[in-house]
Each structure stands twice: as C-alpha cells, then as structure tokens.
PDB file of C-alpha atoms in Angstrom:
ATOM      1  CA  UNK A   1      21.746 -43.561  47.529  1.00 22.00           C
ATOM      2  CA  UNK A   2      21.773 -46.448  45.513  1.00 25.00           C
ATOM      3  CA  UNK A   3      18.461 -48.129  44.692  1.00 28.00           C
ATOM      4  CA  UNK A   4      18.607 -51.697  43.649  1.00 35.00           C
ATOM      5  CA  UNK A   5      15.729 -52.880  41.265  1.00 34.00           C
ATOM      6  CA  UNK A   6      14.393 -56.000  42.074  1.00 38.00           C
ATOM      7  CA  UNK A   7      13.502 -58.623  38.867  1.00 41.00           C
ATOM      8  CA  UNK A   8       9.885 -58.330  39.763  1.00 48.00           C
ATOM      9  CA  UNK A   9       9.645 -54.460  39.519  1.00 56.00           C
ATOM     10  CA  UNK A  10       7.687 -53.279  36.833  1.00 80.00           C
ATOM     11  CA  UNK A  11       9.445 -50.660  34.895  1.00 87.00           C
ATOM     12  CA  UNK A  12       9.268 -47.788  31.967  1.00 88.00           C
ATOM     13  CA  UNK A  13      11.543 -47.422  29.002  1.00 89.00           C
ATOM     14  CA  UNK A  14      11.953 -43.786  27.975  1.00 88.00           C
ATOM     15  CA  UNK A  15      13.780 -42.635  24.670  1.00 87.00           C
ATOM     16  CA  UNK A  16      15.691 -39.594  25.873  1.00 79.00           C
ATOM     17  CA  UNK A  17      16.952 -38.567  22.266  1.00 77.00           C
ATOM     18  CA  UNK A  18      16.815 -40.160  18.931  1.00 80.00           C
ATOM     19  CA  UNK A  19      19.520 -40.678  16.235  1.00 77.00           C
ATOM     20  CA  UNK A  20      20.373 -41.514  12.713  1.00 77.00           C
ATOM     21  CA  UNK A  21      20.436 -45.174  13.429  1.00 80.00           C
ATOM     22  CA  UNK A  22      16.836 -45.422  14.668  1.00 85.00           C
ATOM     23  CA  UNK A  23      15.585 -47.110  11.705  1.00 86.00           C
ATOM     24  CA  UNK A  24      18.081 -49.796  12.225  1.00 87.00           C
ATOM     25  CA  UNK A  25      17.243 -49.915  15.773  1.00 87.00           C
ATOM     26  CA  UNK A  26      13.344 -50.390  14.940  1.00 90.00           C
ATOM     27  CA  UNK A  27      13.701 -54.181  14.227  1.00 89.00           C
ATOM     28  CA  UNK A  28      15.030 -54.869  17.709  1.00 89.00           C
ATOM     29  CA  UNK A  29      12.386 -53.053  19.382  1.00 91.00           C
ATOM     30  CA  UNK A  30       9.967 -54.753  17.436  1.00 90.00           C
ATOM     31  CA  UNK A  31      11.220 -58.141  18.257  1.00 89.00           C
ATOM     32  CA  UNK A  32      11.661 -57.699  22.029  1.00 89.00           C
ATOM     33  CA  UNK A  33       8.106 -55.940  22.298  1.00 91.00           C
ATOM     34  CA  UNK A  34       6.207 -57.766  19.764  1.00 89.00           C
ATOM     35  CA  UNK A  35       5.089 -54.623  17.740  1.00 90.00           C
ATOM     36  CA  UNK A  36       4.188 -53.802  14.130  1.00 90.00           C
ATOM     37  CA  UNK A  37       7.375 -52.348  12.459  1.00 88.00           C
ATOM     38  CA  UNK A  38       5.692 -49.007  11.777  1.00 89.00           C
ATOM     39  CA  UNK A  39       4.936 -48.602  15.475  1.00 91.00           C
ATOM     40  CA  UNK A  40       8.252 -49.503  16.440  1.00 90.00           C
ATOM     41  CA  UNK A  41       9.875 -47.106  13.909  1.00 90.00           C
ATOM     42  CA  UNK A  42       7.312 -44.249  14.980  1.00 90.00           C
ATOM     43  CA  UNK A  43       8.150 -44.578  18.807  1.00 90.00           C
ATOM     44  CA  UNK A  44      11.870 -44.338  17.873  1.00 91.00           C
ATOM     45  CA  UNK A  45      11.716 -41.251  15.652  1.00 87.00           C
ATOM     46  CA  UNK A  46      10.805 -38.587  18.349  1.00 82.00           C
ATOM     47  CA  UNK A  47      11.938 -38.071  21.590  1.00 77.00           C
ATOM     48  CA  UNK A  48      11.417 -37.668  24.384  1.00 78.00           C
ATOM     49  CA  UNK A  49       9.008 -40.362  24.461  1.00 83.00           C
ATOM     50  CA  UNK A  50       7.850 -43.502  26.290  1.00 88.00           C
ATOM     51  CA  UNK A  51       9.056 -46.620  24.658  1.00 92.00           C
ATOM     52  CA  UNK A  52       7.318 -49.233  26.544  1.00 90.00           C
ATOM     53  CA  UNK A  53       5.561 -49.785  30.036  1.00 89.00           C
ATOM     54  CA  UNK A  54       5.260 -52.568  32.507  1.00 89.00           C
ATOM     55  CA  UNK A  55       8.812 -54.097  31.830  1.00 89.00           C
ATOM     56  CA  UNK A  56      10.416 -56.667  34.072  1.00 86.00           C
ATOM     57  CA  UNK A  57      13.913 -55.415  35.194  1.00 81.00           C
ATOM     58  CA  UNK A  58      16.029 -57.769  33.143  1.00 80.00           C
ATOM     59  CA  UNK A  59      14.085 -57.015  29.956  1.00 86.00           C
ATOM     60  CA  UNK A  60      14.253 -53.391  30.470  1.00 86.00           C
ATOM     61  CA  UNK A  61      17.835 -53.158  30.880  1.00 81.00           C
ATOM     62  CA  UNK A  62      18.684 -55.528  28.395  1.00 83.00           C
ATOM     63  CA  UNK A  63      16.538 -53.837  25.812  1.00 88.00           C
ATOM     64  CA  UNK A  64      18.065 -50.264  26.929  1.00 85.00           C
ATOM     65  CA  UNK A  65      21.422 -51.330  26.146  1.00 79.00           C
ATOM     66  CA  UNK A  66      20.565 -52.909  23.016  1.00 82.00           C
ATOM     67  CA  UNK A  67      19.197 -49.381  21.881  1.00 85.00           C
ATOM     68  CA  UNK A  68      22.058 -47.806  23.171  1.00 78.00           C
ATOM     69  CA  UNK A  69      24.343 -49.709  20.900  1.00 73.00           C
ATOM     70  CA  UNK A  70      22.583 -47.976  18.004  1.00 77.00           C
ATOM     71  CA  UNK A  71      23.431 -44.585  19.448  1.00 72.00           C
ATOM     72  CA  UNK A  72      20.082 -43.944  20.888  1.00 78.00           C
ATOM     73  CA  UNK A  73      19.630 -42.356  24.641  1.00 76.00           C
ATOM     74  CA  UNK A  74      17.396 -44.332  26.669  1.00 82.00           C
ATOM     75  CA  UNK A  75      16.667 -44.595  30.408  1.00 81.00           C
ATOM     76  CA  UNK A  76      14.969 -47.096  32.792  1.00 81.00           C
ATOM     77  CA  UNK A  77      12.611 -45.522  34.907  1.00 80.00           C
ATOM     78  CA  UNK A  78      10.045 -47.180  37.824  1.00 72.00           C
ATOM     79  CA  UNK A  79       8.483 -46.609  40.939  1.00 50.00           C
ATOM     80  CA  UNK A  80       9.630 -43.035  40.932  1.00 46.00           C
ATOM     81  CA  UNK A  81      13.380 -43.648  40.565  1.00 45.00           C
ATOM     82  CA  UNK A  82      15.679 -44.428  37.730  1.00 47.00           C
ATOM     83  CA  UNK A  83      18.004 -47.127  37.416  1.00 52.00           C
ATOM     84  CA  UNK A  84      20.946 -46.901  40.061  1.00 70.00           C
ATOM     85  CA  UNK A  85      24.161 -46.172  38.799  1.00 84.00           C
ATOM     86  CA  UNK A  86      25.097 -45.363  35.202  1.00 90.00           C
ATOM     87  CA  UNK A  87      28.279 -45.538  32.914  1.00 94.00           C
ATOM     88  CA  UNK A  88      29.000 -42.392  30.613  1.00 95.00           C
ATOM     89  CA  UNK A  89      31.266 -42.203  27.582  1.00 96.00           C
ATOM     90  CA  UNK A  90      32.205 -38.791  26.313  1.00 96.00           C
ATOM     91  CA  UNK A  91      33.364 -38.747  22.811  1.00 95.00           C
ATOM     92  CA  UNK A  92      34.261 -36.479  20.027  1.00 93.00           C
ATOM     93  CA  UNK A  93      31.806 -35.753  17.909  1.00 87.00           C
ATOM     94  CA  UNK A  94      34.194 -34.004  15.591  1.00 79.00           C
ATOM     95  CA  UNK A  95      37.778 -32.944  15.451  1.00 74.00           C
ATOM     96  CA  UNK A  96      37.340 -29.138  16.308  1.00 74.00           C
ATOM     97  CA  UNK A  97      38.263 -27.099  18.809  1.00 82.00           C
ATOM     98  CA  UNK A  98      39.715 -29.952  20.756  1.00 88.00           C
ATOM     99  CA  UNK A  99      41.784 -27.996  23.353  1.00 91.00           C
ATOM    100  CA  UNK A 100      38.689 -25.812  24.168  1.00 92.00           C
ATOM    101  CA  UNK A 101      36.575 -29.107  24.607  1.00 93.00           C
ATOM    102  CA  UNK A 102      39.119 -30.588  26.876  1.00 95.00           C
ATOM    103  CA  UNK A 103      39.086 -27.627  28.944  1.00 94.00           C
ATOM    104  CA  UNK A 104      35.378 -27.483  29.470  1.00 94.00           C
ATOM    105  CA  UNK A 105      35.546 -31.183  30.411  1.00 95.00           C
ATOM    106  CA  UNK A 106      38.324 -30.441  32.948  1.00 96.00           C
ATOM    107  CA  UNK A 107      36.065 -27.843  34.558  1.00 94.00           C
ATOM    108  CA  UNK A 108      33.018 -30.508  34.633  1.00 94.00           C
ATOM    109  CA  UNK A 109      34.875 -33.181  35.932  1.00 93.00           C
ATOM    110  CA  UNK A 110      38.044 -32.248  37.677  1.00 93.00           C
ATOM    111  CA  UNK A 111      39.958 -34.872  35.622  1.00 94.00           C
ATOM    112  CA  UNK A 112      43.531 -34.270  34.272  1.00 95.00           C
ATOM    113  CA  UNK A 113      43.750 -32.594  30.925  1.00 94.00           C
ATOM    114  CA  UNK A 114      46.214 -35.111  29.548  1.00 94.00           C
ATOM    115  CA  UNK A 115      44.037 -38.175  30.626  1.00 95.00           C
ATOM    116  CA  UNK A 116      41.020 -36.641  29.106  1.00 95.00           C
ATOM    117  CA  UNK A 117      43.060 -36.078  25.906  1.00 94.00           C
ATOM    118  CA  UNK A 118      44.360 -39.484  25.764  1.00 94.00           C
ATOM    119  CA  UNK A 119      40.948 -41.083  26.393  1.00 95.00           C
ATOM    120  CA  UNK A 120      39.071 -38.920  23.936  1.00 94.00           C
ATOM    121  CA  UNK A 121      41.492 -40.111  21.304  1.00 92.00           C
ATOM    122  CA  UNK A 122      41.384 -43.634  22.455  1.00 93.00           C
ATOM    123  CA  UNK A 123      38.671 -46.537  21.967  1.00 94.00           C
ATOM    124  CA  UNK A 124      35.278 -45.779  23.687  1.00 94.00           C
ATOM    125  CA  UNK A 125      36.139 -41.871  24.550  1.00 95.00           C
ATOM    126  CA  UNK A 126      36.263 -40.905  28.092  1.00 96.00           C
ATOM    127  CA  UNK A 127      34.404 -43.339  30.299  1.00 96.00           C
ATOM    128  CA  UNK A 128      33.106 -42.520  33.750  1.00 95.00           C
ATOM    129  CA  UNK A 129      31.674 -45.507  35.509  1.00 92.00           C
ATOM    130  CA  UNK A 130      29.143 -45.906  38.387  1.00 90.00           C
ATOM    131  CA  UNK A 131      27.812 -42.306  38.126  1.00 92.00           C
ATOM    132  CA  UNK A 132      24.663 -41.289  40.008  1.00 91.00           C
ATOM    133  CA  UNK A 133      21.704 -40.508  37.815  1.00 87.00           C
ATOM    134  CA  UNK A 134      21.614 -36.782  38.975  1.00 89.00           C
ATOM    135  CA  UNK A 135      25.354 -36.461  37.943  1.00 93.00           C
ATOM    136  CA  UNK A 136      24.639 -38.083  34.501  1.00 91.00           C
ATOM    137  CA  UNK A 137      21.970 -35.397  34.039  1.00 90.00           C
ATOM    138  CA  UNK A 138      24.304 -32.713  35.045  1.00 93.00           C
ATOM    139  CA  UNK A 139      27.044 -33.624  32.590  1.00 94.00           C
ATOM    140  CA  UNK A 140      24.133 -34.107  29.931  1.00 91.00           C
ATOM    141  CA  UNK A 141      22.924 -30.654  30.394  1.00 91.00           C
ATOM    142  CA  UNK A 142      26.566 -28.875  30.514  1.00 93.00           C
ATOM    143  CA  UNK A 143      28.493 -31.062  27.916  1.00 93.00           C
ATOM    144  CA  UNK A 144      25.643 -32.400  25.841  1.00 85.00           C
ATOM    145  CA  UNK A 145      24.736 -29.101  24.462  1.00 84.00           C
ATOM    146  CA  UNK A 146      28.577 -29.096  22.877  1.00 87.00           C
ATOM    147  CA  UNK A 147      28.425 -29.758  19.028  1.00 86.00           C
ATOM    148  CA  UNK A 148      31.940 -31.409  19.415  1.00 88.00           C
ATOM    149  CA  UNK A 149      30.770 -33.943  21.970  1.00 92.00           C
ATOM    150  CA  UNK A 150      28.349 -36.844  21.985  1.00 91.00           C
ATOM    151  CA  UNK A 151      27.339 -38.613  25.481  1.00 94.00           C
ATOM    152  CA  UNK A 152      26.450 -42.106  25.567  1.00 93.00           C
ATOM    153  CA  UNK A 153      24.983 -43.828  28.672  1.00 91.00           C
ATOM    154  CA  UNK A 154      25.045 -47.608  29.552  1.00 90.00           C
ATOM    155  CA  UNK A 155      23.479 -49.573  32.229  1.00 84.00           C
ATOM    156  CA  UNK A 156      26.562 -51.511  33.719  1.00 84.00           C
ATOM    157  CA  UNK A 157      24.265 -54.187  35.018  1.00 75.00           C
ATOM    158  CA  UNK A 158      23.382 -55.479  31.517  1.00 76.00           C
ATOM    159  CA  UNK A 159      26.302 -53.947  29.448  1.00 85.00           C
ATOM    160  CA  UNK A 160      27.676 -56.157  26.827  1.00 87.00           C
ATOM    161  CA  UNK A 161      31.601 -55.999  26.242  1.00 92.00           C
ATOM    162  CA  UNK A 162      33.753 -57.079  23.537  1.00 94.00           C
ATOM    163  CA  UNK A 163      37.692 -57.394  24.175  1.00 95.00           C
ATOM    164  CA  UNK A 164      40.318 -55.949  21.718  1.00 95.00           C
ATOM    165  CA  UNK A 165      43.809 -56.585  21.270  1.00 92.00           C
ATOM    166  CA  UNK A 166      45.764 -53.452  19.335  1.00 85.00           C
ATOM    167  CA  UNK A 167      48.036 -55.847  17.650  1.00 81.00           C
ATOM    168  CA  UNK A 168      45.592 -58.652  17.531  1.00 75.00           C
ATOM    169  CA  UNK A 169      48.356 -61.193  18.776  1.00 81.00           C
ATOM    170  CA  UNK A 170      46.695 -63.684  21.169  1.00 86.00           C
ATOM    171  CA  UNK A 171      49.456 -65.777  22.769  1.00 88.00           C
ATOM    172  CA  UNK A 172      48.819 -69.291  24.084  1.00 91.00           C
ATOM    173  CA  UNK A 173      48.169 -68.492  27.627  1.00 92.00           C
ATOM    174  CA  UNK A 174      45.305 -65.945  26.418  1.00 91.00           C
ATOM    175  CA  UNK A 175      43.936 -68.395  23.777  1.00 91.00           C
ATOM    176  CA  UNK A 176      43.583 -71.308  26.363  1.00 90.00           C
ATOM    177  CA  UNK A 177      41.893 -69.111  28.872  1.00 87.00           C
ATOM    178  CA  UNK A 178      39.394 -67.718  26.214  1.00 88.00           C
ATOM    179  CA  UNK A 179      38.583 -71.277  25.289  1.00 86.00           C
ATOM    180  CA  UNK A 180      37.849 -72.299  28.901  1.00 81.00           C
ATOM    181  CA  UNK A 181      35.589 -69.230  29.181  1.00 79.00           C
ATOM    182  CA  UNK A 182      33.823 -70.254  25.814  1.00 81.00           C
ATOM    183  CA  UNK A 183      34.730 -66.825  24.723  1.00 84.00           C
ATOM    184  CA  UNK A 184      34.666 -66.591  20.738  1.00 88.00           C
ATOM    185  CA  UNK A 185      36.347 -63.648  18.603  1.00 91.00           C
ATOM    186  CA  UNK A 186      34.699 -61.713  15.850  1.00 94.00           C
ATOM    187  CA  UNK A 187      36.573 -61.785  12.518  1.00 93.00           C
ATOM    188  CA  UNK A 188      34.539 -58.657  11.439  1.00 94.00           C
ATOM    189  CA  UNK A 189      35.199 -56.168  14.114  1.00 94.00           C
ATOM    190  CA  UNK A 190      38.637 -57.867  15.221  1.00 93.00           C
ATOM    191  CA  UNK A 191      37.472 -58.445  18.957  1.00 94.00           C
ATOM    192  CA  UNK A 192      39.275 -61.435  20.374  1.00 93.00           C
ATOM    193  CA  UNK A 193      36.446 -62.069  22.921  1.00 92.00           C
ATOM    194  CA  UNK A 194      32.836 -61.089  22.490  1.00 91.00           C
ATOM    195  CA  UNK A 195      29.725 -60.717  24.387  1.00 86.00           C
ATOM    196  CA  UNK A 196      31.218 -60.814  27.893  1.00 85.00           C
ATOM    197  CA  UNK A 197      29.560 -59.297  31.025  1.00 81.00           C
ATOM    198  CA  UNK A 198      31.443 -56.752  33.254  1.00 82.00           C
ATOM    199  CA  UNK A 199      32.614 -59.537  35.636  1.00 78.00           C
ATOM    200  CA  UNK A 200      34.398 -61.545  32.854  1.00 81.00           C
ATOM    201  CA  UNK A 201      35.898 -58.606  31.640  1.00 87.00           C
ATOM    202  CA  UNK A 202      37.479 -57.525  34.769  1.00 85.00           C
ATOM    203  CA  UNK A 203      38.652 -61.210  35.243  1.00 84.00           C
ATOM    204  CA  UNK A 204      40.315 -61.392  31.716  1.00 89.00           C
ATOM    205  CA  UNK A 205      42.091 -58.022  32.038  1.00 89.00           C
ATOM    206  CA  UNK A 206      43.358 -58.690  35.550  1.00 88.00           C
ATOM    207  CA  UNK A 207      44.634 -62.009  34.744  1.00 89.00           C
ATOM    208  CA  UNK A 208      46.512 -60.810  31.660  1.00 91.00           C
ATOM    209  CA  UNK A 209      47.622 -57.210  32.741  1.00 90.00           C
ATOM    210  CA  UNK A 210      50.454 -57.160  30.489  1.00 88.00           C
ATOM    211  CA  UNK A 211      48.571 -58.253  27.408  1.00 89.00           C
ATOM    212  CA  UNK A 212      47.207 -54.930  26.168  1.00 90.00           C
ATOM    213  CA  UNK A 213      43.480 -55.926  26.520  1.00 93.00           C
ATOM    214  CA  UNK A 214      41.136 -53.206  25.662  1.00 94.00           C
ATOM    215  CA  UNK A 215      37.539 -54.190  27.032  1.00 94.00           C
ATOM    216  CA  UNK A 216      34.795 -51.817  25.606  1.00 95.00           C
ATOM    217  CA  UNK A 217      31.014 -51.674  26.402  1.00 95.00           C
ATOM    218  CA  UNK A 218      29.508 -52.266  22.976  1.00 94.00           C
ATOM    219  CA  UNK A 219      27.128 -49.240  23.553  1.00 93.00           C
ATOM    220  CA  UNK A 220      30.452 -46.998  23.710  1.00 96.00           C
ATOM    221  CA  UNK A 221      32.148 -48.699  20.545  1.00 96.00           C
ATOM    222  CA  UNK A 222      32.410 -46.802  17.357  1.00 95.00           C
ATOM    223  CA  UNK A 223      34.040 -47.952  13.840  1.00 96.00           C
ATOM    224  CA  UNK A 224      35.536 -46.471  10.962  1.00 95.00           C
ATOM    225  CA  UNK A 225      34.940 -48.187   7.681  1.00 94.00           C
ATOM    226  CA  UNK A 226      37.837 -48.652   5.093  1.00 93.00           C
ATOM    227  CA  UNK A 227      37.379 -49.707   1.670  1.00 91.00           C
ATOM    228  CA  UNK A 228      40.013 -52.383   0.446  1.00 89.00           C
ATOM    229  CA  UNK A 229      38.596 -53.257  -2.910  1.00 86.00           C
ATOM    230  CA  UNK A 230      36.086 -53.263  -5.483  1.00 84.00           C
ATOM    231  CA  UNK A 231      34.457 -55.949  -7.238  1.00 83.00           C
ATOM    232  CA  UNK A 232      34.820 -55.412 -11.035  1.00 76.00           C
ATOM    233  CA  UNK A 233      35.514 -51.858 -12.370  1.00 73.00           C
ATOM    234  CA  UNK A 234      35.027 -48.553 -10.665  1.00 72.00           C
ATOM    235  CA  UNK A 235      32.470 -47.050 -12.737  1.00 74.00           C
ATOM    236  CA  UNK A 236      31.850 -43.189 -13.298  1.00 78.00           C
ATOM    237  CA  UNK A 237      28.849 -43.247 -10.932  1.00 80.00           C
ATOM    238  CA  UNK A 238      30.563 -45.353  -8.214  1.00 81.00           C
ATOM    239  CA  UNK A 239      33.518 -43.061  -8.408  1.00 81.00           C
ATOM    240  CA  UNK A 240      31.331 -40.096  -8.101  1.00 84.00           C
ATOM    241  CA  UNK A 241      29.694 -41.664  -4.939  1.00 83.00           C
ATOM    242  CA  UNK A 242      33.024 -42.551  -3.348  1.00 84.00           C
ATOM    243  CA  UNK A 243      34.630 -39.089  -4.031  1.00 85.00           C
ATOM    244  CA  UNK A 244      31.401 -37.232  -2.197  1.00 85.00           C
ATOM    245  CA  UNK A 245      31.533 -39.816   0.596  1.00 82.00           C
ATOM    246  CA  UNK A 246      35.584 -39.196   1.293  1.00 83.00           C
ATOM    247  CA  UNK A 247      36.239 -35.960  -0.249  1.00 84.00           C
ATOM    248  CA  UNK A 248      39.161 -37.489  -2.319  1.00 84.00           C
ATOM    249  CA  UNK A 249      39.592 -37.209  -6.217  1.00 85.00           C
ATOM    250  CA  UNK A 250      37.788 -39.699  -8.192  1.00 80.00           C
ATOM    251  CA  UNK A 251      41.358 -41.023  -9.458  1.00 79.00           C
ATOM    252  CA  UNK A 252      42.199 -42.287  -5.791  1.00 79.00           C
ATOM    253  CA  UNK A 253      39.790 -45.321  -6.142  1.00 76.00           C
ATOM    254  CA  UNK A 254      41.484 -46.586  -9.294  1.00 71.00           C
ATOM    255  CA  UNK A 255      43.957 -48.602  -7.166  1.00 71.00           C
ATOM    256  CA  UNK A 256      42.806 -50.066  -3.938  1.00 70.00           C
ATOM    257  CA  UNK A 257      44.391 -52.656  -1.683  1.00 67.00           C
ATOM    258  CA  UNK A 258      44.175 -54.408   1.641  1.00 67.00           C
ATOM    259  CA  UNK A 259      47.388 -52.738   2.349  1.00 73.00           C
ATOM    260  CA  UNK A 260      46.480 -49.140   1.481  1.00 77.00           C
ATOM    261  CA  UNK A 261      42.486 -49.075   2.293  1.00 85.00           C
ATOM    262  CA  UNK A 262      40.624 -45.723   2.093  1.00 87.00           C
ATOM    263  CA  UNK A 263      38.462 -44.640   5.014  1.00 89.00           C
ATOM    264  CA  UNK A 264      34.992 -44.183   3.787  1.00 90.00           C
ATOM    265  CA  UNK A 265      32.837 -44.067   7.052  1.00 91.00           C
ATOM    266  CA  UNK A 266      33.902 -42.628  10.432  1.00 90.00           C
ATOM    267  CA  UNK A 267      32.361 -43.200  13.814  1.00 91.00           C
ATOM    268  CA  UNK A 268      29.482 -45.684  13.289  1.00 93.00           C
ATOM    269  CA  UNK A 269      28.097 -47.448  16.175  1.00 92.00           C
ATOM    270  CA  UNK A 270      28.518 -51.260  16.261  1.00 92.00           C
ATOM    271  CA  UNK A 271      25.168 -51.964  14.529  1.00 90.00           C
ATOM    272  CA  UNK A 272      25.505 -49.214  11.868  1.00 92.00           C
ATOM    273  CA  UNK A 273      28.816 -50.256  11.029  1.00 94.00           C
ATOM    274  CA  UNK A 274      27.786 -53.939  10.047  1.00 93.00           C
ATOM    275  CA  UNK A 275      24.749 -52.732   8.219  1.00 93.00           C
ATOM    276  CA  UNK A 276      27.118 -50.300   6.378  1.00 93.00           C
ATOM    277  CA  UNK A 277      29.600 -53.090   5.641  1.00 95.00           C
ATOM    278  CA  UNK A 278      26.564 -55.302   4.233  1.00 94.00           C
ATOM    279  CA  UNK A 279      25.117 -52.625   1.938  1.00 93.00           C
ATOM    280  CA  UNK A 280      28.406 -51.790   0.568  1.00 92.00           C
ATOM    281  CA  UNK A 281      28.895 -55.324  -0.202  1.00 93.00           C
ATOM    282  CA  UNK A 282      25.864 -55.543  -2.334  1.00 91.00           C
ATOM    283  CA  UNK A 283      27.270 -53.081  -4.809  1.00 88.00           C
ATOM    284  CA  UNK A 284      30.736 -54.544  -4.806  1.00 88.00           C
ATOM    285  CA  UNK A 285      32.639 -52.665  -2.230  1.00 90.00           C
ATOM    286  CA  UNK A 286      34.584 -54.794   0.236  1.00 91.00           C
ATOM    287  CA  UNK A 287      35.350 -52.835   3.507  1.00 93.00           C
ATOM    288  CA  UNK A 288      37.017 -53.429   6.649  1.00 93.00           C
ATOM    289  CA  UNK A 289      35.646 -52.501  10.172  1.00 95.00           C
ATOM    290  CA  UNK A 290      38.239 -50.914  12.466  1.00 94.00           C
ATOM    291  CA  UNK A 291      37.625 -49.917  16.059  1.00 95.00           C
ATOM    292  CA  UNK A 292      37.965 -46.076  16.243  1.00 94.00           C
ATOM    293  CA  UNK A 293      41.137 -45.003  18.081  1.00 91.00           C
ATOM    294  CA  UNK A 294      42.408 -48.583  18.492  1.00 85.00           C
ATOM    295  CA  UNK A 295      46.247 -48.443  18.530  1.00 58.00           C
ATOM    296  CA  UNK A 296      46.176 -45.191  20.539  1.00 47.00           C
ATOM    297  CA  UNK A 297      47.049 -44.911  24.187  1.00 45.00           C
ATOM    298  CA  UNK A 298      43.982 -46.606  26.315  1.00 47.00           C
ATOM    299  CA  UNK A 299      42.962 -47.352  29.623  1.00 49.00           C
ATOM    300  CA  UNK A 300      42.296 -51.152  29.695  1.00 44.00           C
ATOM    301  CA  UNK A 301      40.905 -51.261  33.188  1.00 43.00           C
ATOM    302  CA  UNK A 302      37.499 -52.203  34.012  1.00 50.00           C
ATOM    303  CA  UNK A 303      36.131 -50.474  37.025  1.00 44.00           C
TER     304      UNK A 303
END
C-alpha cells in the first residue's frame, strides 16, 4: 500500500549509513538546518542516527536527495511510516567476480543476467524504480553486504535529473526544445540538460526517442576524473603523488594531452568529483569529468 505524505506532515530525516563524502555534505546539512559546522559534521559522521526532526515533507525530501547525491544513505520517516516508493541503483563497487555478482542479483531480482550486466556497465548502474520500502530493505540486506556492490536510494518525488548524450551532439530540434524548456547544459559534467525533474525527463526522452538521451538521477551518477595537462613542470613530488594515485610509472606523466588523458579517480559522486576537480586545479592539475559508463549500452527510459 502506498502512503502519500502531505506537505504539512512533520518528518524525521535519518542517516542510515555514512560515507567518504560526509565532510563535503556537512555544508549542505549546515545550510538547510542552520546548524554550526561542527554539529553538522558530527551528525553525518556516525550512523544510524537522526539528522533532523520536525521537517516538512518538501524540505525533508529535498535535503534527503541532496545528501544522497554525496553517496550517503538516508531515509525519511514520519507518523509511523516511511516515504512511499523508492528508486534504487545497484552499482559495481569493484570490478571483481562480476559474473558471480550478476548471478546473485538475478536470484534476488529475477531479472535477465544480460540485462543486469549491461546496466551495471552503463551510467547509473542497474536502476530499479518505484520499489516499496520493504523491498528496498530486503535488497539492502541481501545485496548490500556484498563488497562488490554499492546500493543507492533516491526519492523519485524530489529527485534531480541530468540528461547526457553519448556523442555530445545536440541537433537543432533538440536544442530548440531544451531552449523552450529553459534547460541548461553543464560544460563541466558534459550534461546537455541539468536540474530536471522526473516528468520533464520523461517528456524529453519520449519526444526524442532516437536521440540516444540518457537521463540519470543525480544521486546515482558517478564520475571518473581524467588528467589532461599540468601547469608548469611535473615535479618529483607531483609525479610520485600521481604514480601512487594511478599505479602508473612516473614517466607516464611526462607527456599529457586532451587526446590521451589519464584516469586518476574512479567512481566519484557528483559533488565529490567537482570538489576533486577544484582541488586538483589549485595544484596545477587540469582534469576532465566523465560520467562513468557513458558510451556503454544504456537504457534511456524514464519509468
């Protein structure tokens, strides 16, 4: 049974599990709840814990989705029930024992192995939409314990979507439609439209079914960071740092170009990738954000 949460409901925001981007998410929690920075960081550093109580539904859902975009697991509770339906992304945490991992997902979901494998290799991972809370909990218990997988939840009612094109080519008709919608692209991530809700994404994908559009919940997006060039000389310390990050020999960093970039970070959240990119820029490392899995076979539908 689906339970609708009214905008007047007073809800609780619960941190189910924390993650490496908790420090980055602290500023978001601080801003929305008017908390001291230290308190915000403390609340995000241990789980399970209550982040806030007495929130209205719109604020609770919006803040929950923002925190999920940092890779944190949060849920919204209220009046003895949790938020109605949930979208769940199942992603590979490490490229080990993939066939065994796919077989386990087949057992738990009943989906086709080929479909699962293709989705895991593509942007956003395997996305299951409109799941009841008890089904999400079951999958978290059965699959969430596997080191090879990461499970990410999102509330479809307040999810923020970005739209990508594998080849990056926007034709005249699509460009005009995006302009009419007021949708803007993002040169940093490569998205052709950003900040859309579910309904707008469905409209866009259905209007241009052959364009190859890929609409992805921002909470499910992961990015790889590629080094394209270095300002100045590659010093010994910098070469040692890069060699440690990539496992490549120091000599590999003597020649860099936009045409032959080097991947130095893998599977970062939307917020973390932007922060890493800015941090690297301060030490003269110029990087490119690439949506993980972009270019692989992907399902562009919005359920």
